[in-house]
Coordinates of C-alpha atoms in Angstrom, one line a residue:
Chain A
M4 CA -15.6 -34.0 22.4
K5 CA -14.7 -36.1 19.4
T6 CA -16.4 -33.6 17.0
D7 CA -14.5 -30.7 18.7
R8 CA -11.2 -32.6 18.0
I9 CA -12.2 -33.2 14.4
I10 CA -13.1 -29.5 13.9
A11 CA -9.9 -28.3 15.5
G12 CA -7.7 -30.8 13.6
T13 CA -9.4 -30.0 10.3
L14 CA -8.9 -26.2 10.8
V15 CA -5.2 -26.5 11.6
A16 CA -4.7 -29.0 8.8
L17 CA -6.4 -26.8 6.3
C18 CA -4.3 -23.8 7.3
F19 CA -1.1 -25.7 6.9
A20 CA -2.3 -27.5 3.7
S21 CA -3.2 -24.2 2.0
V22 CA 0.1 -22.6 2.8
I23 CA 2.1 -25.6 1.8
T24 CA 0.1 -26.0 -1.4
G25 CA 0.7 -22.3 -2.2
F26 CA 4.4 -22.7 -1.6
I27 CA 4.7 -25.8 -3.8
F28 CA 2.5 -24.5 -6.6
Q29 CA 4.4 -21.2 -6.7
K30 CA 7.7 -23.0 -6.8
N31 CA 6.4 -25.0 -9.7
S32 CA 5.2 -21.9 -11.5
N33 CA 8.7 -20.5 -11.7
P34 CA 9.7 -20.2 -15.4
T35 CA 13.3 -21.0 -14.5
N36 CA 12.0 -24.5 -13.7
A37 CA 11.7 -25.8 -17.2
K38 CA 9.8 -29.0 -16.2
S39 CA 6.8 -27.3 -14.6
N40 CA 6.1 -23.7 -15.6
S41 CA 2.4 -24.2 -16.5
F42 CA 0.9 -23.1 -13.2
S43 CA 0.3 -19.4 -12.5
W44 CA -2.6 -17.3 -11.3
S45 CA -3.1 -14.0 -13.0
D46 CA -2.4 -10.8 -11.1
S47 CA -1.0 -12.6 -8.1
S48 CA 2.0 -11.9 -5.9
F49 CA 1.8 -15.5 -4.9
G50 CA 5.0 -17.1 -4.1
I51 CA 8.7 -17.5 -4.1
K52 CA 8.9 -16.7 -7.8
K53 CA 10.0 -13.2 -8.5
A54 CA 7.3 -11.1 -10.1
D55 CA 7.7 -10.5 -13.9
I56 CA 5.6 -7.4 -14.2
A57 CA 4.8 -4.6 -11.7
V58 CA 1.3 -3.2 -11.8
I59 CA 0.7 0.4 -10.8
D60 CA -2.8 1.9 -10.7
I61 CA -3.1 5.5 -11.8
S62 CA -6.6 6.1 -10.7
G63 CA -8.2 9.5 -9.9
P64 CA -6.8 13.0 -9.8
I65 CA -3.0 13.2 -9.9
M66 CA -1.3 15.4 -7.4
Y67 CA 1.3 15.8 -4.7
S68 CA -0.1 15.2 -1.2
E69 CA 0.7 13.4 2.0
S70 CA 0.7 9.6 1.7
N71 CA -2.8 8.4 0.8
G72 CA -4.8 6.5 3.4
F73 CA -7.0 3.4 3.0
G74 CA -10.1 4.1 1.0
S75 CA -8.8 7.5 -0.2
S76 CA -9.0 8.4 -3.9
G77 CA -6.5 9.9 -6.2
V78 CA -2.9 9.4 -7.4
N79 CA -0.3 10.8 -5.1
A80 CA 3.1 11.4 -6.8
N81 CA 4.6 11.0 -3.4
D82 CA 3.4 7.4 -3.4
I83 CA 4.0 6.6 -7.1
I84 CA 7.6 7.7 -7.3
P85 CA 8.8 5.5 -4.4
M86 CA 6.8 2.6 -6.0
L87 CA 8.8 3.1 -9.2
E88 CA 12.0 3.2 -7.2
Q89 CA 11.0 -0.1 -5.4
I90 CA 10.3 -1.7 -8.8
K91 CA 13.8 -0.8 -9.9
K92 CA 15.3 -2.3 -6.6
D93 CA 13.2 -5.4 -7.1
K94 CA 14.8 -5.8 -10.6
I95 CA 11.4 -6.1 -12.3
K96 CA 11.8 -5.5 -16.0
G97 CA 8.2 -4.6 -16.9
I98 CA 5.7 -2.1 -15.6
F99 CA 2.0 -2.2 -16.4
L100 CA 0.2 1.1 -15.8
R101 CA -3.5 0.8 -15.4
I102 CA -4.8 4.3 -16.0
N103 CA -8.2 5.7 -15.1
S104 CA -7.7 9.4 -14.4
P105 CA -9.0 12.8 -15.6
G106 CA -5.6 14.4 -15.1
G107 CA -4.1 16.4 -12.3
T108 CA -1.5 19.0 -11.4
A109 CA 1.3 19.8 -13.8
S110 CA 4.2 19.1 -11.4
A111 CA 2.9 15.7 -10.2
S112 CA 2.1 14.4 -13.7
Q113 CA 5.5 15.6 -14.9
A114 CA 7.4 14.1 -12.0
I115 CA 5.8 10.6 -12.6
Y116 CA 6.5 10.9 -16.3
E117 CA 10.1 11.8 -15.8
K118 CA 10.6 9.0 -13.3
I119 CA 9.2 6.5 -15.8
M120 CA 11.4 7.8 -18.6
F121 CA 14.4 7.6 -16.2
L122 CA 13.7 4.0 -15.4
K123 CA 13.2 3.1 -19.1
K124 CA 16.6 4.7 -20.0
N125 CA 18.7 3.6 -17.1
S126 CA 17.2 0.3 -16.0
N127 CA 15.9 -1.0 -19.4
I128 CA 12.4 -1.4 -18.0
K129 CA 9.6 -1.8 -20.5
V130 CA 6.4 0.1 -19.8
V131 CA 2.9 -0.7 -21.2
S132 CA -0.2 1.4 -20.3
F133 CA -3.8 0.5 -20.5
M134 CA -6.4 3.2 -20.4
E135 CA -9.7 2.3 -18.8
D136 CA -12.6 4.8 -18.9
I137 CA -10.5 8.0 -19.1
A138 CA -6.9 8.9 -19.4
A139 CA -6.9 12.6 -20.1
S140 CA -4.5 15.4 -19.8
G141 CA -2.1 14.7 -16.9
A142 CA -3.0 11.1 -17.1
Y143 CA -2.1 11.1 -20.8
Y144 CA 1.1 12.9 -19.9
I145 CA 2.1 9.9 -17.8
A146 CA 0.9 7.4 -20.4
S147 CA 3.0 9.0 -23.1
A148 CA 6.1 7.8 -21.2
S149 CA 5.0 4.2 -22.0
D150 CA 6.5 2.1 -24.8
V151 CA 3.1 0.9 -25.8
I152 CA -0.3 2.4 -25.0
Y153 CA -3.5 0.4 -25.2
A154 CA -7.0 1.7 -24.8
N155 CA -10.6 0.7 -25.4
P156 CA -12.3 2.1 -28.5
S157 CA -14.5 4.3 -26.2
T158 CA -11.9 5.4 -23.7
L159 CA -11.7 9.1 -23.4
T160 CA -8.1 10.5 -23.8
G161 CA -6.2 13.4 -25.1
S162 CA -7.1 16.8 -23.5
I163 CA -3.5 17.8 -24.0
G164 CA -3.2 21.2 -22.6
V165 CA -2.9 23.3 -19.4
I166 CA -5.6 25.3 -17.6
M167 CA -5.7 27.7 -14.8
Q168 CA -8.9 29.2 -13.6
I169 CA -9.2 32.1 -11.2
P170 CA -12.6 33.2 -10.2
N171 CA -13.5 36.9 -10.0
Y172 CA -15.9 37.8 -7.2
T173 CA -15.7 41.6 -7.7
D174 CA -19.3 42.1 -8.7
L175 CA -20.6 39.8 -6.0
Q176 CA -18.5 41.6 -3.3
N177 CA -19.7 44.9 -4.5
K178 CA -23.3 43.7 -4.1
I179 CA -22.8 42.6 -0.6
G180 CA -20.4 45.4 0.4
Y181 CA -17.4 43.2 1.1
Q182 CA -13.9 44.5 0.6
T183 CA -10.4 43.1 0.9
N184 CA -7.4 45.2 1.9
T185 CA -4.2 43.9 0.3
I186 CA -0.8 44.9 1.5
K187 CA 1.9 43.5 -0.8
S188 CA 5.7 43.6 -1.4
G189 CA 5.5 43.5 -5.1
K190 CA 3.0 44.1 -7.9
F191 CA 2.5 40.4 -8.7
K192 CA 2.4 39.2 -5.1
D193 CA -1.4 38.9 -5.0
I194 CA -1.7 37.5 -8.5
G195 CA -4.9 35.6 -8.8
N196 CA -6.7 37.7 -6.2
S197 CA -10.4 37.1 -6.7
S198 CA -11.3 40.4 -5.1
R199 CA -10.3 42.5 -8.1
K200 CA -10.1 42.3 -11.9
M201 CA -6.9 40.8 -13.3
T202 CA -4.5 43.3 -14.8
D203 CA -3.1 43.0 -18.4
D204 CA 0.4 42.4 -16.9
E205 CA -0.9 39.7 -14.7
R206 CA -2.7 38.0 -17.6
T207 CA 0.4 38.1 -19.7
L208 CA 2.5 36.7 -16.9
L209 CA 0.1 33.8 -16.3
Q210 CA -0.4 33.2 -20.0
N211 CA 3.4 32.8 -20.3
L212 CA 3.4 30.5 -17.4
I213 CA 0.7 28.4 -19.0
N214 CA 2.5 28.4 -22.4
D215 CA 5.7 27.3 -20.8
T216 CA 4.0 24.5 -19.0
Y217 CA 2.2 23.5 -22.2
N218 CA 5.4 23.4 -24.1
E219 CA 6.9 21.1 -21.5
F220 CA 3.8 18.9 -21.9
A221 CA 4.0 18.9 -25.7
K222 CA 7.7 18.2 -25.6
A223 CA 7.2 15.2 -23.3
V224 CA 4.4 13.8 -25.5
S225 CA 6.6 14.4 -28.5
K226 CA 9.5 12.5 -26.9
G227 CA 7.4 9.7 -25.5
R228 CA 5.2 9.1 -28.6
K229 CA 7.9 9.9 -31.1
L230 CA 5.8 12.5 -32.8
S231 CA 6.9 15.8 -34.1
I232 CA 6.3 18.7 -31.7
E233 CA 4.2 20.4 -34.4
K234 CA 2.0 17.3 -34.7
V235 CA 1.6 17.2 -30.9
K236 CA 0.6 20.8 -30.8
Q237 CA -1.8 20.3 -33.7
L238 CA -3.5 17.5 -31.8
G239 CA -3.0 19.1 -28.4
D240 CA -5.4 22.0 -28.5
G241 CA -7.2 20.7 -25.4
R242 CA -9.7 18.5 -27.2
I243 CA -10.5 15.0 -26.0
Y244 CA -10.4 11.9 -28.2
T245 CA -12.0 8.5 -28.1
G246 CA -9.8 5.5 -28.1
N247 CA -10.6 5.0 -31.8
Q248 CA -9.7 8.7 -32.7
A249 CA -6.6 8.6 -30.5
N250 CA -5.5 5.4 -32.4
D251 CA -6.0 7.1 -35.7
N252 CA -3.9 10.1 -34.6
K253 CA -1.2 7.9 -33.1
L254 CA -1.8 9.2 -29.6
I255 CA -2.1 5.5 -28.6
D256 CA -0.7 2.4 -30.2
K257 CA -3.4 -0.2 -30.1
L258 CA -7.0 -0.8 -29.2
G259 CA -7.5 -3.8 -27.0
S260 CA -8.2 -5.1 -23.6
E261 CA -6.2 -5.1 -20.4
S262 CA -5.1 -8.7 -20.9
D263 CA -4.0 -7.8 -24.5
A264 CA -1.8 -5.1 -23.0
I265 CA -0.3 -7.4 -20.4
N266 CA 0.3 -10.1 -23.0
E267 CA 2.1 -7.6 -25.1
L268 CA 4.3 -6.6 -22.2
A269 CA 5.0 -10.3 -21.5
R270 CA 6.0 -10.9 -25.1
E271 CA 8.3 -7.9 -25.0
L272 CA 9.9 -9.3 -21.8
K273 CA 10.1 -12.8 -23.4
I274 CA 8.1 -14.4 -20.6
D275 CA 7.0 -18.0 -21.3
G276 CA 3.5 -18.8 -20.1
E277 CA 1.4 -16.5 -18.0
P278 CA 3.4 -13.7 -16.4
K279 CA 3.4 -13.2 -12.6
L280 CA 2.1 -9.8 -11.7
K281 CA 2.7 -7.8 -8.5
N282 CA 0.5 -4.9 -7.8
Y283 CA 2.6 -2.1 -6.1
S284 CA -0.6 -0.1 -5.4
K285 CA -1.8 -2.8 -3.0
A286 CA -3.4 -1.7 0.3
S287 CA -1.0 -2.0 3.1
W288 CA -1.3 -1.7 6.9
E289 CA 0.2 1.8 6.7
K290 CA -2.6 2.7 4.3
L291 CA -5.3 1.1 6.5
F292 CA -4.2 3.0 9.6
G293 CA -3.4 6.1 7.5
G294 CA -7.1 5.9 6.4
L295 CA -8.3 6.0 10.0
S296 CA -6.5 9.3 10.6
S297 CA -8.5 12.5 10.6
K298 CA -6.9 13.5 7.3
S299 CA -8.7 10.8 5.4
V300 CA -12.1 11.6 6.8
I301 CA -12.4 14.3 4.1
T302 CA -10.7 12.4 1.3
G303 CA -12.8 11.9 -1.8
T304 CA -14.6 15.2 -1.1
V305 CA -14.1 18.7 -2.5
F306 CA -11.4 19.2 0.2
D307 CA -9.3 16.6 -1.4
S308 CA -9.4 18.1 -4.8
P309 CA -6.3 19.8 -6.4
E310 CA -8.5 22.9 -6.8
F311 CA -9.3 23.1 -3.1
S312 CA -5.7 22.4 -2.1
A313 CA -4.5 25.2 -4.4
S314 CA -7.1 27.8 -3.3
F315 CA -6.6 26.9 0.3
N316 CA -2.9 27.5 0.0
K317 CA -3.4 30.6 -2.2
I318 CA -1.4 29.1 -5.0
P319 CA -2.3 29.7 -8.7
L320 CA -2.6 26.2 -10.0
T321 CA -1.8 24.9 -13.4
L322 CA -3.9 21.8 -14.1
Y323 CA -3.8 19.2 -16.7
K324 CA -7.5 18.3 -16.8
Chain B
M3 CA -8.0 -32.8 27.5
N4 CA -5.6 -33.2 24.6
M5 CA -4.1 -30.5 22.4
L6 CA -6.9 -30.6 19.8
D7 CA -9.5 -30.1 22.5
N8 CA -7.6 -27.2 23.8
I9 CA -7.3 -25.7 20.3
Y10 CA -11.1 -26.0 19.8
G11 CA -11.8 -24.7 23.2
V12 CA -9.5 -21.6 22.9
L13 CA -11.1 -20.7 19.5
F14 CA -14.7 -21.4 20.4
K15 CA -15.0 -21.6 24.2
P16 CA -12.2 -19.4 25.4
N17 CA -13.4 -18.7 29.0
T18 CA -13.7 -22.3 30.0
T19 CA -10.6 -23.4 28.2
F20 CA -8.2 -20.8 29.5
S21 CA -9.5 -21.6 33.0
E22 CA -8.4 -25.2 32.4
L23 CA -5.2 -24.2 30.8
S24 CA -4.1 -22.4 33.9
N25 CA -3.4 -25.8 35.4
R26 CA 0.1 -25.5 33.9
K27 CA 0.1 -28.9 32.3
Y28 CA 0.4 -27.8 28.7
F29 CA 3.9 -26.3 28.2
A30 CA 5.0 -28.9 25.6
S31 CA 1.8 -28.4 23.5
S32 CA 2.0 -24.6 23.8
F33 CA 5.6 -24.7 22.6
L34 CA 4.5 -26.9 19.7
I35 CA 1.7 -24.4 18.8
I36 CA 4.2 -21.5 18.7
F37 CA 6.7 -23.6 16.8
L38 CA 4.1 -24.4 14.1
L39 CA 2.8 -20.8 14.1
A40 CA 6.3 -19.5 13.6
L41 CA 6.9 -22.0 10.8
L42 CA 3.6 -21.1 9.1
T43 CA 4.3 -17.4 9.3
S44 CA 7.8 -17.8 8.0
V45 CA 6.5 -19.8 5.0
K46 CA 3.9 -17.1 4.4
D47 CA 6.5 -14.4 4.5
A48 CA 8.6 -16.3 2.1
I49 CA 5.7 -16.5 -0.2
A50 CA 5.1 -12.7 0.1
Y51 CA 8.8 -12.0 -0.5
N52 CA 9.3 -11.1 -4.0
S53 CA 12.6 -12.9 -4.6
G54 CA 14.1 -16.3 -4.6
G55 CA 17.2 -18.2 -3.5
L56 CA 19.2 -17.9 -0.3
S57 CA 17.6 -14.6 0.7
V58 CA 14.2 -16.4 1.1
L59 CA 15.7 -19.0 3.4
L60 CA 17.4 -16.3 5.4
L61 CA 14.1 -14.4 5.7
M62 CA 12.4 -17.6 6.9
I63 CA 15.0 -18.2 9.5
I64 CA 14.8 -14.6 10.7
T65 CA 11.0 -14.6 10.9
F66 CA 11.0 -17.9 12.7
T67 CA 13.6 -16.8 15.3
F68 CA 11.9 -13.5 15.7
Y69 CA 8.5 -15.2 16.4
M70 CA 10.0 -17.4 19.1
F71 CA 11.9 -14.5 20.6
V72 CA 8.8 -12.3 20.7
W73 CA 6.9 -15.1 22.4
V74 CA 9.4 -15.4 25.2
I75 CA 10.0 -11.7 25.7
S76 CA 6.3 -10.8 25.7
G77 CA 5.8 -13.7 28.1
I78 CA 8.3 -12.2 30.5
L79 CA 7.0 -8.7 30.1
L80 CA 3.3 -9.8 30.5
T81 CA 4.2 -11.7 33.7
F82 CA 5.9 -8.6 35.0
T83 CA 3.0 -6.2 34.2
S84 CA 0.5 -8.7 35.5
D85 CA 2.4 -8.9 38.8
L86 CA 2.2 -5.1 39.0
F87 CA -1.6 -5.4 38.8
G88 CA -1.8 -8.1 41.5
G89 CA -1.3 -11.3 39.3
S90 CA 0.0 -14.5 40.8
G91 CA 1.0 -16.5 37.8
K92 CA 4.5 -17.6 36.7
I93 CA 6.2 -17.1 33.4
T94 CA 5.4 -20.6 32.2
D95 CA 1.7 -19.8 32.8
T96 CA 1.9 -16.7 30.7
L97 CA 3.8 -18.6 27.9
I98 CA 1.2 -21.3 27.8
G99 CA -1.6 -18.8 27.7
T100 CA -0.1 -16.5 25.1
A101 CA 0.8 -19.5 22.9
Y102 CA -2.8 -20.7 22.9
A103 CA -4.1 -17.2 22.5
S104 CA -2.0 -16.8 19.3
L105 CA -4.1 -19.5 17.7
P106 CA -6.3 -17.1 15.6
L107 CA -3.1 -16.0 13.9
I108 CA -3.0 -19.4 12.0
F109 CA -5.7 -18.0 9.8
V110 CA -3.6 -15.1 8.6
A111 CA -1.4 -17.2 6.3
P112 CA -4.2 -19.0 4.4
L113 CA -6.1 -15.7 4.3
Y114 CA -3.1 -14.1 2.6
I115 CA -3.0 -17.0 0.0
L116 CA -6.7 -16.5 -0.7
S117 CA -6.3 -12.7 -1.1
N118 CA -3.7 -13.4 -3.8
V119 CA -5.9 -15.9 -5.5
F120 CA -8.8 -13.4 -5.6
G121 CA -6.5 -10.6 -6.9
D122 CA -6.2 -6.9 -6.0
H123 CA -9.8 -6.3 -5.3
S124 CA -9.7 -8.5 -2.2
N125 CA -6.9 -6.5 -0.6
E126 CA -9.1 -4.2 1.5
I127 CA -11.2 -7.1 2.7
Y128 CA -8.1 -9.0 3.5
S129 CA -6.8 -6.1 5.6
L130 CA -10.1 -5.8 7.4
I131 CA -10.4 -9.6 8.2
K132 CA -6.8 -9.5 9.4
L133 CA -7.7 -6.6 11.7
V134 CA -10.6 -8.7 13.1
I135 CA -8.1 -11.6 13.6
Y136 CA -5.8 -9.3 15.5
L137 CA -8.6 -8.1 17.7
W138 CA -9.6 -11.7 18.4
F139 CA -6.0 -12.4 19.2
A140 CA -5.8 -9.4 21.6
T141 CA -9.0 -10.5 23.3
L142 CA -7.7 -14.0 23.8
I143 CA -4.4 -12.6 25.2
I144 CA -6.4 -10.6 27.8
L145 CA -8.4 -13.7 28.7
S146 CA -5.2 -15.8 29.0
I147 CA -3.7 -13.2 31.4
K148 CA -6.9 -13.1 33.4
Y149 CA -7.0 -16.9 34.0
S150 CA -3.3 -17.6 34.2
H151 CA -2.6 -14.8 36.7
K152 CA -6.0 -15.0 38.4
I153 CA -6.8 -11.3 38.1
H154 CA -9.9 -9.3 37.0
V155 CA -10.4 -8.7 33.3
T156 CA -9.8 -4.9 33.8
Q157 CA -6.4 -5.7 35.4
A158 CA -5.6 -8.1 32.6
I159 CA -6.4 -5.3 30.0
L160 CA -4.2 -2.9 31.9
S161 CA -1.4 -5.3 32.1
F162 CA -1.7 -6.0 28.4
I163 CA -1.7 -2.2 27.6
S164 CA 1.2 -1.7 30.0
I165 CA 3.4 -3.7 27.7
F166 CA 2.9 -1.1 24.9
V167 CA 3.5 1.7 27.5
L168 CA 6.7 -0.1 28.5
F169 CA 7.9 -0.2 25.0
I170 CA 7.1 3.5 24.4
V171 CA 8.7 4.5 27.7
S172 CA 11.8 2.4 26.9
A173 CA 12.0 3.9 23.4
I174 CA 11.7 7.5 24.7
G175 CA 14.2 6.7 27.5
I176 CA 16.7 5.3 25.0
S177 CA 16.2 8.2 22.6
T178 CA 16.6 10.7 25.5
I179 CA 19.7 9.1 26.8
S180 CA 21.3 9.0 23.3
V181 CA 20.3 12.6 22.6
L182 CA 21.7 13.7 26.0
G183 CA 24.8 11.7 25.4
T184 CA 25.3 13.3 22.0
I185 CA 24.9 16.8 23.5
F186 CA 27.2 15.9 26.4
I187 CA 29.9 14.6 24.0
A188 CA 29.4 17.6 21.7
T189 CA 29.6 20.0 24.6
N190 CA 32.8 18.4 25.9
L191 CA 34.3 18.4 22.5
L192 CA 33.6 22.1 22.1

């Protein structure tokens, strides 16, 4: 009986002690408290102190979709844009983008880029990006909105360009005797139909569409990186660069680690000591239960890819990949 | 048995302990448990809240009041639903039982602190452990109903589920009334 009491008492005391300790330490870690600003745990949303830097993970294919569930992969513009709005509401003055993505759809990448540029202009928010394994195409589009881009020497980046791929199954269908009857209201209504060869008019139309989207991409990179449009187009022929090459070509600003990037942002924000980070991409209960829904059963598979989404919806897709 | 024995018992030997708790002697200690739990949760919420100053204090007061309010309201509702399924306990029995059944929730706050110390990668584990704690809590609530109202475990589960049904029915009822009211007013105005 005595042991039971000791165990129960210890458990309760430990719970209270940990929370009170957290509360006190966090209060002490507030930089506004000049006497005691030495304590802080990296990447922690731990306490009363307001976060100095917001962290957003751009990880996986970028696209518009329903809100991502727990355990799902990819970057959903419908999640990222509200996160950016929340950061503005929380009056956080620095955003750290942790990027590891091969790219994604044109509109989703553009929307995130535009939102970041808007926040930089209207709310005076500083943005620093760090590229992990890969930050290509649409991911580079987003990164180019940053004030400073960091990457590892062997990070793969670049791939500035737009691609649309439409398969042609005509020969295969002829072999198996499969035919499609198309009834349409206009000559371009079945553009991208895989059951027939593409016409010259369709090719011209799609090429113009790709060129227009590419020009938008190039203009965005030119504006974000402060490079001439000619220079961006010269570098942006779709090739990929290592971090080293990107640094030589001014596609990124510095080679370094994630902590170098965070420290640079902290310096820009004039934060004394270690900055307090808050990750806005954190898993939440909504995500956990969202992940248990039937939608998320197929996440991370081919069904979740932008290509599948586009072909399923019969939409010609422009991709930054 | 003193309060610490009860706490140990509820966490590790719930069947025996809830059976003893149904003797209705522990209202003061159950109030103390809920009071401390509400305090712990409000401090945790204050830590999670990304701001400072008066708004944190306000958040703590709201969380604390809400916690106490939910304890009383859910106690009343559980007593009502348990009665429907043949229970014989009183509101005080339910309040004592639910207060002690809430004990696993004391682990949520330190778990939150730990998840922040270990960084982003622990978020999913944190969510899963929290889910386990809530399932533990739900199980203890059902056991507390079973013993405090002297009903079968199936009836206890039904009375527990009925609370959610009551909430949903109330929400639908209120929404229907407000929609019908709006239509009625609009029709009359036209």
